[in-house]
Amino acid sequence: MEIWINPACSKCRSALTLLDAEGAGYTVRRYLDDVPSQDEIRAVLERLGLEPWDITRTQEEAAKELGLKDWPREEGARNRWIAALAEHPKLIQRPIITADDGSAVVGRTEEAVREALSRSRS
């Protein structure tokens, strides 16, 4: 299991606390320092079953500067969104947890973190 975190994020810290309390084995990726490539973002989107706009933090300053709220949310615009996430990783929703079964979740709630844990233990 891997968890993409921003150490300044309270939801990330909560997810780590829960994983530790459950004795889970995981790898931390500080994605602002170790920025995911466009291919890695595509792969995690596939695992999440989501589109790039679904994991974009649209209230961030960079999102406002890019005018993301006005970008089309359709297949033809997908690569543009992915490129923006790779260029501005702070826009990526966090934490993202990749489970051992090949799935992933956005672990913003205790339930989502527990879901990733159950998928990694089954």
Short mmCIF file of N, CA, C and O in Angstrom, two decimals:
data_model
loop_
_atom_site.label_atom_id
_atom_site.label_comp_id
_atom_site.label_asym_id
_atom_site.label_seq_id
_atom_site.Cartn_x
_atom_site.Cartn_y
_atom_site.Cartn_z
N MET A 1 0.86 -1.17 0.00
CA MET A 1 0.00 0.00 0.00
C MET A 1 0.90 1.23 0.00
O MET A 1 1.93 1.26 0.67
N GLU A 2 0.47 2.23 -0.76
CA GLU A 2 1.18 3.50 -0.80
C GLU A 2 0.18 4.61 -0.52
O GLU A 2 -0.98 4.52 -0.92
N ILE A 3 0.64 5.65 0.18
CA ILE A 3 -0.22 6.80 0.46
C ILE A 3 0.49 8.07 0.01
O ILE A 3 1.64 8.30 0.35
N TRP A 4 -0.20 8.82 -0.85
CA TRP A 4 0.31 10.10 -1.32
C TRP A 4 -0.15 11.15 -0.33
O TRP A 4 -1.36 11.31 -0.12
N ILE A 5 0.81 11.86 0.27
CA ILE A 5 0.46 12.84 1.29
C ILE A 5 1.14 14.18 1.09
O ILE A 5 2.17 14.28 0.43
N ASN A 6 0.55 15.17 1.72
CA ASN A 6 1.17 16.47 1.97
C ASN A 6 1.24 16.53 3.50
O ASN A 6 0.20 16.52 4.16
N PRO A 7 2.44 16.55 4.09
CA PRO A 7 2.55 16.52 5.55
C PRO A 7 1.81 17.66 6.25
O PRO A 7 1.45 17.53 7.41
N ALA A 8 1.55 18.76 5.56
CA ALA A 8 0.84 19.89 6.15
C ALA A 8 -0.67 19.67 6.21
O ALA A 8 -1.40 20.45 6.83
N CYS A 9 -1.15 18.61 5.60
CA CYS A 9 -2.59 18.34 5.48
C CYS A 9 -3.09 17.53 6.68
O CYS A 9 -2.59 16.45 6.96
N SER A 10 -4.11 18.05 7.35
CA SER A 10 -4.65 17.36 8.53
C SER A 10 -5.30 16.02 8.15
O SER A 10 -5.21 15.05 8.91
N LYS A 11 -5.94 15.95 6.99
CA LYS A 11 -6.56 14.69 6.57
C LYS A 11 -5.49 13.63 6.31
O LYS A 11 -5.69 12.45 6.59
N CYS A 12 -4.34 14.04 5.77
CA CYS A 12 -3.23 13.12 5.54
C CYS A 12 -2.70 12.60 6.88
O CYS A 12 -2.45 11.40 7.04
N ARG A 13 -2.51 13.51 7.82
CA ARG A 13 -2.01 13.10 9.14
C ARG A 13 -2.99 12.16 9.83
O ARG A 13 -2.60 11.17 10.45
N SER A 14 -4.28 12.42 9.70
CA SER A 14 -5.30 11.54 10.28
C SER A 14 -5.25 10.16 9.65
O SER A 14 -5.36 9.14 10.35
N ALA A 15 -5.08 10.11 8.33
CA ALA A 15 -5.00 8.82 7.64
C ALA A 15 -3.79 8.03 8.11
O ALA A 15 -3.88 6.82 8.37
N LEU A 16 -2.65 8.71 8.25
CA LEU A 16 -1.44 8.04 8.73
C LEU A 16 -1.62 7.52 10.15
O LEU A 16 -1.19 6.40 10.47
N THR A 17 -2.26 8.31 10.99
CA THR A 17 -2.52 7.88 12.37
C THR A 17 -3.36 6.62 12.39
O THR A 17 -3.07 5.68 13.14
N LEU A 18 -4.39 6.57 11.56
CA LEU A 18 -5.26 5.40 11.50
C LEU A 18 -4.50 4.19 10.96
O LEU A 18 -4.59 3.09 11.52
N LEU A 19 -3.72 4.38 9.90
CA LEU A 19 -2.94 3.27 9.34
C LEU A 19 -1.97 2.73 10.39
O LEU A 19 -1.82 1.51 10.54
N ASP A 20 -1.32 3.63 11.12
CA ASP A 20 -0.39 3.20 12.18
C ASP A 20 -1.12 2.45 13.29
O ASP A 20 -0.64 1.42 13.76
N ALA A 21 -2.28 2.96 13.69
CA ALA A 21 -3.05 2.31 14.76
C ALA A 21 -3.49 0.91 14.36
O ALA A 21 -3.59 0.02 15.21
N GLU A 22 -3.70 0.71 13.06
CA GLU A 22 -4.12 -0.60 12.56
C GLU A 22 -2.93 -1.49 12.22
O GLU A 22 -3.11 -2.63 11.78
N GLY A 23 -1.72 -0.97 12.39
CA GLY A 23 -0.52 -1.76 12.10
C GLY A 23 -0.33 -2.04 10.62
O GLY A 23 0.28 -3.05 10.25
N ALA A 24 -0.82 -1.17 9.78
CA ALA A 24 -0.74 -1.39 8.33
C ALA A 24 0.67 -1.13 7.82
O ALA A 24 1.37 -0.24 8.31
N GLY A 25 1.06 -1.91 6.84
CA GLY A 25 2.32 -1.66 6.15
C GLY A 25 2.05 -0.75 4.96
O GLY A 25 1.15 -1.02 4.17
N TYR A 26 2.79 0.33 4.87
CA TYR A 26 2.57 1.25 3.78
C TYR A 26 3.84 2.04 3.49
O TYR A 26 4.75 2.10 4.31
N THR A 27 3.87 2.63 2.32
CA THR A 27 4.95 3.52 1.90
C THR A 27 4.37 4.92 1.75
O THR A 27 3.29 5.08 1.18
N VAL A 28 5.07 5.90 2.27
CA VAL A 28 4.63 7.30 2.15
C VAL A 28 5.28 7.92 0.93
O VAL A 28 6.48 7.78 0.70
N ARG A 29 4.48 8.61 0.15
CA ARG A 29 4.99 9.40 -0.96
C ARG A 29 4.58 10.84 -0.73
O ARG A 29 3.39 11.16 -0.75
N ARG A 30 5.55 11.69 -0.48
CA ARG A 30 5.29 13.12 -0.34
C ARG A 30 5.22 13.68 -1.75
O ARG A 30 6.23 14.08 -2.32
N TYR A 31 4.03 13.70 -2.29
CA TYR A 31 3.86 13.95 -3.72
C TYR A 31 4.19 15.38 -4.15
O TYR A 31 4.34 15.64 -5.34
N LEU A 32 4.33 16.30 -3.20
CA LEU A 32 4.77 17.64 -3.58
C LEU A 32 6.28 17.66 -3.83
O LEU A 32 6.77 18.49 -4.59
N ASP A 33 7.01 16.74 -3.18
CA ASP A 33 8.46 16.62 -3.38
C ASP A 33 8.79 15.60 -4.46
O ASP A 33 9.70 15.78 -5.25
N ASP A 34 8.06 14.49 -4.47
CA ASP A 34 8.24 13.41 -5.44
C ASP A 34 7.01 13.45 -6.35
O ASP A 34 6.08 12.66 -6.21
N VAL A 35 7.03 14.40 -7.27
CA VAL A 35 5.85 14.71 -8.09
C VAL A 35 5.53 13.55 -9.04
O VAL A 35 6.41 13.07 -9.76
N PRO A 36 4.28 13.08 -9.03
CA PRO A 36 3.90 12.02 -9.96
C PRO A 36 3.92 12.50 -11.41
O PRO A 36 3.55 13.64 -11.70
N SER A 37 4.35 11.60 -12.29
CA SER A 37 4.34 11.91 -13.72
C SER A 37 2.90 11.83 -14.24
O SER A 37 2.00 11.33 -13.56
N GLN A 38 2.73 12.29 -15.46
CA GLN A 38 1.40 12.20 -16.07
C GLN A 38 0.96 10.74 -16.15
O GLN A 38 -0.21 10.42 -15.91
N ASP A 39 1.90 9.83 -16.47
CA ASP A 39 1.54 8.41 -16.54
C ASP A 39 1.15 7.86 -15.17
O ASP A 39 0.22 7.05 -15.07
N GLU A 40 1.83 8.30 -14.12
CA GLU A 40 1.46 7.85 -12.77
C GLU A 40 0.08 8.38 -12.38
O GLU A 40 -0.70 7.67 -11.75
N ILE A 41 -0.21 9.61 -12.77
CA ILE A 41 -1.53 10.17 -12.48
C ILE A 41 -2.60 9.39 -13.25
O ILE A 41 -3.64 9.05 -12.68
N ARG A 42 -2.33 9.08 -14.52
CA ARG A 42 -3.29 8.27 -15.29
C ARG A 42 -3.53 6.92 -14.60
O ARG A 42 -4.67 6.46 -14.50
N ALA A 43 -2.45 6.29 -14.14
CA ALA A 43 -2.56 4.98 -13.49
C ALA A 43 -3.38 5.07 -12.21
O ALA A 43 -4.23 4.20 -11.95
N VAL A 44 -3.15 6.09 -11.40
CA VAL A 44 -3.91 6.21 -10.15
C VAL A 44 -5.37 6.56 -10.44
O VAL A 44 -6.27 6.07 -9.76
N LEU A 45 -5.64 7.34 -11.48
CA LEU A 45 -7.02 7.62 -11.87
C LEU A 45 -7.73 6.33 -12.28
O LEU A 45 -8.90 6.12 -11.92
N GLU A 46 -7.03 5.48 -13.01
CA GLU A 46 -7.60 4.18 -13.41
C GLU A 46 -7.94 3.36 -12.16
O GLU A 46 -9.02 2.78 -12.07
N ARG A 47 -7.02 3.34 -11.21
CA ARG A 47 -7.24 2.59 -9.97
C ARG A 47 -8.38 3.17 -9.15
O ARG A 47 -9.13 2.43 -8.50
N LEU A 48 -8.51 4.50 -9.17
CA LEU A 48 -9.59 5.17 -8.44
C LEU A 48 -10.94 5.03 -9.15
O LEU A 48 -12.00 5.13 -8.52
N GLY A 49 -10.90 4.85 -10.48
CA GLY A 49 -12.12 4.86 -11.26
C GLY A 49 -12.70 6.26 -11.38
O GLY A 49 -13.92 6.44 -11.46
N LEU A 50 -11.80 7.27 -11.39
CA LEU A 50 -12.22 8.66 -11.44
C LEU A 50 -11.57 9.38 -12.61
O LEU A 50 -10.65 8.87 -13.23
N GLU A 51 -12.06 10.57 -12.87
CA GLU A 51 -11.48 11.44 -13.88
C GLU A 51 -10.60 12.48 -13.19
O GLU A 51 -10.75 12.72 -11.99
N PRO A 52 -9.69 13.13 -13.93
CA PRO A 52 -8.77 14.07 -13.28
C PRO A 52 -9.48 15.22 -12.57
O PRO A 52 -9.04 15.66 -11.50
N TRP A 53 -10.59 15.69 -13.11
CA TRP A 53 -11.31 16.79 -12.47
C TRP A 53 -11.94 16.34 -11.16
O TRP A 53 -12.21 17.16 -10.29
N ASP A 54 -12.13 15.03 -10.98
CA ASP A 54 -12.69 14.51 -9.73
C ASP A 54 -11.69 14.58 -8.57
O ASP A 54 -12.10 14.55 -7.41
N ILE A 55 -10.40 14.63 -8.88
CA ILE A 55 -9.38 14.67 -7.82
C ILE A 55 -8.63 16.00 -7.80
O ILE A 55 -7.55 16.11 -7.23
N THR A 56 -9.20 17.01 -8.42
CA THR A 56 -8.56 18.32 -8.49
C THR A 56 -9.10 19.23 -7.41
O THR A 56 -10.32 19.37 -7.24
N ARG A 57 -8.18 19.86 -6.70
CA ARG A 57 -8.52 20.83 -5.66
C ARG A 57 -8.74 22.18 -6.34
O ARG A 57 -7.81 22.95 -6.53
N THR A 58 -9.98 22.45 -6.69
CA THR A 58 -10.29 23.61 -7.52
C THR A 58 -10.26 24.93 -6.76
O THR A 58 -10.32 25.99 -7.37
N GLN A 59 -10.15 24.89 -5.43
CA GLN A 59 -10.10 26.12 -4.66
C GLN A 59 -8.68 26.61 -4.42
O GLN A 59 -8.48 27.69 -3.85
N GLU A 60 -7.68 25.82 -4.83
CA GLU A 60 -6.29 26.25 -4.69
C GLU A 60 -6.02 27.46 -5.59
O GLU A 60 -6.64 27.62 -6.64
N GLU A 61 -5.06 28.28 -5.18
CA GLU A 61 -4.72 29.47 -5.95
C GLU A 61 -4.32 29.13 -7.39
O GLU A 61 -4.73 29.80 -8.34
N ALA A 62 -3.52 28.06 -7.55
CA ALA A 62 -3.08 27.67 -8.91
C ALA A 62 -4.28 27.31 -9.78
O ALA A 62 -4.29 27.61 -10.97
N ALA A 63 -5.29 26.68 -9.20
CA ALA A 63 -6.50 26.33 -9.96
C ALA A 63 -7.22 27.58 -10.43
O ALA A 63 -7.69 27.65 -11.57
N LYS A 64 -7.27 28.55 -9.56
CA LYS A 64 -7.93 29.81 -9.93
C LYS A 64 -7.13 30.53 -11.01
O LYS A 64 -7.71 31.06 -11.96
N GLU A 65 -5.80 30.52 -10.87
CA GLU A 65 -4.96 31.17 -11.88
C GLU A 65 -5.10 30.51 -13.24
O GLU A 65 -5.08 31.18 -14.27
N LEU A 66 -5.25 29.18 -13.25
CA LEU A 66 -5.40 28.44 -14.50
C LEU A 66 -6.83 28.54 -15.05
O LEU A 66 -7.07 28.19 -16.21
N GLY A 67 -7.76 28.97 -14.22
CA GLY A 67 -9.16 29.03 -14.65
C GLY A 67 -9.80 27.65 -14.78
O GLY A 67 -10.67 27.44 -15.62
N LEU A 68 -9.38 26.71 -13.92
CA LEU A 68 -9.85 25.32 -14.04
C LEU A 68 -11.37 25.18 -13.98
O LEU A 68 -11.91 24.29 -14.63
N LYS A 69 -12.02 26.04 -13.23
CA LYS A 69 -13.48 25.88 -13.11
C LYS A 69 -14.18 26.03 -14.47
O LYS A 69 -15.28 25.53 -14.65
N ASP A 70 -13.48 26.68 -15.41
CA ASP A 70 -14.07 26.87 -16.73
C ASP A 70 -13.61 25.84 -17.76
O ASP A 70 -14.06 25.87 -18.90
N TRP A 71 -12.69 24.95 -17.35
CA TRP A 71 -12.22 23.93 -18.30
C TRP A 71 -13.30 22.89 -18.52
O TRP A 71 -14.01 22.50 -17.59
N PRO A 72 -13.41 22.39 -19.77
CA PRO A 72 -14.39 21.34 -20.02
C PRO A 72 -14.04 20.06 -19.26
O PRO A 72 -12.88 19.74 -19.07
N ARG A 73 -15.07 19.39 -18.80
CA ARG A 73 -14.91 18.12 -18.08
C ARG A 73 -15.43 17.01 -18.98
O ARG A 73 -16.53 16.50 -18.80
N GLU A 74 -14.56 16.69 -19.97
CA GLU A 74 -14.93 15.68 -20.97
C GLU A 74 -13.66 14.98 -21.43
O GLU A 74 -12.56 15.48 -21.21
N GLU A 75 -13.85 13.86 -22.09
CA GLU A 75 -12.73 13.03 -22.53
C GLU A 75 -11.68 13.82 -23.30
O GLU A 75 -10.49 13.64 -23.09
N GLY A 76 -12.11 14.70 -24.17
CA GLY A 76 -11.16 15.47 -24.98
C GLY A 76 -10.27 16.40 -24.17
O GLY A 76 -9.20 16.80 -24.64
N ALA A 77 -10.67 16.75 -22.97
CA ALA A 77 -9.89 17.66 -22.12
C ALA A 77 -9.09 16.91 -21.05
O ALA A 77 -8.33 17.52 -20.31
N ARG A 78 -9.23 15.60 -21.01
CA ARG A 78 -8.60 14.79 -19.96
C ARG A 78 -7.09 15.01 -19.86
O ARG A 78 -6.55 15.21 -18.77
N ASN A 79 -6.40 14.97 -20.99
CA ASN A 79 -4.94 15.13 -20.97
C ASN A 79 -4.52 16.51 -20.47
O ASN A 79 -3.49 16.64 -19.80
N ARG A 80 -5.30 17.51 -20.78
CA ARG A 80 -5.00 18.87 -20.30
C ARG A 80 -5.08 18.91 -18.77
O ARG A 80 -4.24 19.51 -18.11
N TRP A 81 -6.10 18.28 -18.21
CA TRP A 81 -6.26 18.22 -16.75
C TRP A 81 -5.09 17.45 -16.12
O TRP A 81 -4.54 17.89 -15.10
N ILE A 82 -4.74 16.32 -16.71
CA ILE A 82 -3.65 15.50 -16.17
C ILE A 82 -2.34 16.28 -16.21
O ILE A 82 -1.55 16.26 -15.25
N ALA A 83 -2.10 16.99 -17.29
CA ALA A 83 -0.88 17.80 -17.40
C ALA A 83 -0.86 18.88 -16.31
O ALA A 83 0.19 19.14 -15.71
N ALA A 84 -2.00 19.48 -16.03
CA ALA A 84 -2.08 20.51 -14.98
C ALA A 84 -1.77 19.91 -13.61
O ALA A 84 -1.06 20.52 -12.80
N LEU A 85 -2.27 18.70 -13.34
CA LEU A 85 -2.00 18.05 -12.06
C LEU A 85 -0.52 17.72 -11.91
O LEU A 85 0.05 17.86 -10.82
N ALA A 86 0.10 17.28 -13.00
CA ALA A 86 1.53 16.97 -12.95
C ALA A 86 2.37 18.24 -12.79
O ALA A 86 3.38 18.24 -12.09
N GLU A 87 1.94 19.30 -13.41
CA GLU A 87 2.66 20.57 -13.33
C GLU A 87 2.45 21.27 -11.99
O GLU A 87 3.34 21.96 -11.49
N HIS A 88 1.27 21.09 -11.41
CA HIS A 88 0.91 21.73 -10.15
C HIS A 88 0.38 20.67 -9.18
O HIS A 88 -0.83 20.59 -8.94
N PRO A 89 1.26 19.85 -8.60
CA PRO A 89 0.80 18.72 -7.78
C PRO A 89 -0.02 19.13 -6.57
O PRO A 89 -0.79 18.32 -6.05
N LYS A 90 0.09 20.37 -6.13
CA LYS A 90 -0.72 20.82 -5.00
C LYS A 90 -2.21 20.74 -5.32
O LYS A 90 -3.06 20.71 -4.42
N LEU A 91 -2.54 20.66 -6.61
CA LEU A 91 -3.94 20.56 -7.03
C LEU A 91 -4.52 19.16 -6.82
O LEU A 91 -5.73 18.98 -6.91
N ILE A 92 -3.67 18.17 -6.56
CA ILE A 92 -4.14 16.79 -6.40
C ILE A 92 -4.79 16.62 -5.03
O ILE A 92 -4.19 16.94 -4.00
N GLN A 93 -6.01 16.10 -5.03
CA GLN A 93 -6.72 15.79 -3.80
C GLN A 93 -5.90 14.81 -2.98
O GLN A 93 -5.23 13.94 -3.53
N ARG A 94 -5.97 14.91 -1.67
CA ARG A 94 -5.14 14.08 -0.81
C ARG A 94 -5.92 13.67 0.43
O ARG A 94 -6.88 14.35 0.78
N PRO A 95 -5.46 12.61 1.04
CA PRO A 95 -4.45 11.65 0.60
C PRO A 95 -5.04 10.64 -0.37
O PRO A 95 -6.24 10.35 -0.33
N ILE A 96 -4.20 10.12 -1.23
CA ILE A 96 -4.61 9.02 -2.12
C ILE A 96 -3.89 7.78 -1.63
O ILE A 96 -2.67 7.78 -1.44
N ILE A 97 -4.67 6.72 -1.41
CA ILE A 97 -4.12 5.46 -0.91
C ILE A 97 -4.33 4.40 -1.98
O ILE A 97 -5.46 4.16 -2.41
N THR A 98 -3.24 3.78 -2.40
CA THR A 98 -3.33 2.67 -3.35
C THR A 98 -3.30 1.38 -2.55
O THR A 98 -2.39 1.15 -1.76
N ALA A 99 -4.32 0.57 -2.74
CA ALA A 99 -4.45 -0.69 -2.00
C ALA A 99 -3.74 -1.82 -2.75
O ALA A 99 -3.49 -1.72 -3.95
N ASP A 100 -3.48 -2.87 -2.01
CA ASP A 100 -2.73 -3.99 -2.58
C ASP A 100 -3.53 -4.77 -3.62
O ASP A 100 -2.94 -5.51 -4.40
N ASP A 101 -4.84 -4.59 -3.66
CA ASP A 101 -5.65 -5.32 -4.64
C ASP A 101 -5.70 -4.61 -6.00
O ASP A 101 -6.41 -5.03 -6.90
N GLY A 102 -4.96 -3.50 -6.13
CA GLY A 102 -4.94 -2.76 -7.39
C GLY A 102 -5.90 -1.59 -7.44
O GLY A 102 -5.91 -0.84 -8.41
N SER A 103 -6.70 -1.42 -6.41
CA SER A 103 -7.62 -0.29 -6.36
C SER A 103 -6.96 0.87 -5.63
O SER A 103 -5.82 0.78 -5.19
N ALA A 104 -7.69 1.96 -5.50
CA ALA A 104 -7.21 3.13 -4.76
C ALA A 104 -8.41 3.89 -4.23
O ALA A 104 -9.53 3.73 -4.74
N VAL A 105 -8.17 4.70 -3.20
CA VAL A 105 -9.21 5.55 -2.64
C VAL A 105 -8.61 6.92 -2.33
O VAL A 105 -7.41 7.03 -2.10
N VAL A 106 -9.48 7.92 -2.34
CA VAL A 106 -9.10 9.22 -1.80
C VAL A 106 -9.48 9.13 -0.32
O VAL A 106 -10.66 9.04 0.01
N GLY A 107 -8.47 9.09 0.55
CA GLY A 107 -8.68 8.79 1.96
C GLY A 107 -8.99 9.99 2.83
O GLY A 107 -8.33 10.20 3.84
N ARG A 108 -10.00 10.75 2.47
CA ARG A 108 -10.33 11.96 3.22
C ARG A 108 -11.21 11.67 4.44
O ARG A 108 -11.41 12.53 5.28
N THR A 109 -11.74 10.46 4.51
CA THR A 109 -12.56 10.08 5.67
C THR A 109 -12.00 8.80 6.28
O THR A 109 -11.28 8.03 5.62
N GLU A 110 -12.34 8.57 7.54
CA GLU A 110 -11.92 7.34 8.20
C GLU A 110 -12.46 6.12 7.45
O GLU A 110 -11.76 5.11 7.29
N GLU A 111 -13.68 6.21 6.95
CA GLU A 111 -14.28 5.09 6.22
C GLU A 111 -13.48 4.75 4.97
O GLU A 111 -13.27 3.58 4.65
N ALA A 112 -13.04 5.77 4.24
CA ALA A 112 -12.26 5.52 3.02
C ALA A 112 -10.92 4.88 3.35
O ALA A 112 -10.47 3.97 2.65
N VAL A 113 -10.28 5.33 4.42
CA VAL A 113 -9.00 4.73 4.82
C VAL A 113 -9.22 3.28 5.22
O VAL A 113 -8.46 2.39 4.83
N ARG A 114 -10.28 3.01 5.96
CA ARG A 114 -10.58 1.63 6.36
C ARG A 114 -10.90 0.76 5.13
O ARG A 114 -10.58 -0.42 5.11
N GLU A 115 -11.53 1.35 4.13
CA GLU A 115 -11.80 0.61 2.88
C GLU A 115 -10.49 0.18 2.23
O GLU A 115 -10.34 -0.95 1.80
N ALA A 116 -9.53 1.09 2.15
CA ALA A 116 -8.22 0.77 1.57
C ALA A 116 -7.54 -0.32 2.40
O ALA A 116 -6.94 -1.24 1.85
N LEU A 117 -7.65 -0.22 3.72
CA LEU A 117 -7.07 -1.24 4.59
C LEU A 117 -7.68 -2.61 4.32
O LEU A 117 -6.96 -3.61 4.20
N SER A 118 -9.00 -2.65 4.21
CA SER A 118 -9.67 -3.95 3.98
C SER A 118 -9.29 -4.53 2.63
O SER A 118 -9.14 -5.74 2.49
N ARG A 119 -9.10 -3.69 1.64
CA ARG A 119 -8.70 -4.16 0.31
C ARG A 119 -7.27 -4.68 0.31
O ARG A 119 -6.92 -5.52 -0.50
N SER A 120 -6.45 -4.15 1.20
CA SER A 120 -5.05 -4.58 1.25
C SER A 120 -4.88 -5.83 2.10
O SER A 120 -3.87 -6.50 2.01
N ARG A 121 -5.88 -6.14 2.90
CA ARG A 121 -5.79 -7.31 3.80
C ARG A 121 -6.52 -8.52 3.27
O ARG A 121 -6.42 -9.58 3.82
N SER A 122 -7.30 -8.34 2.22
CA SER A 122 -8.11 -9.48 1.74
C SER A 122 -7.35 -10.35 0.77
O SER A 122 -6.25 -10.16 0.42
#
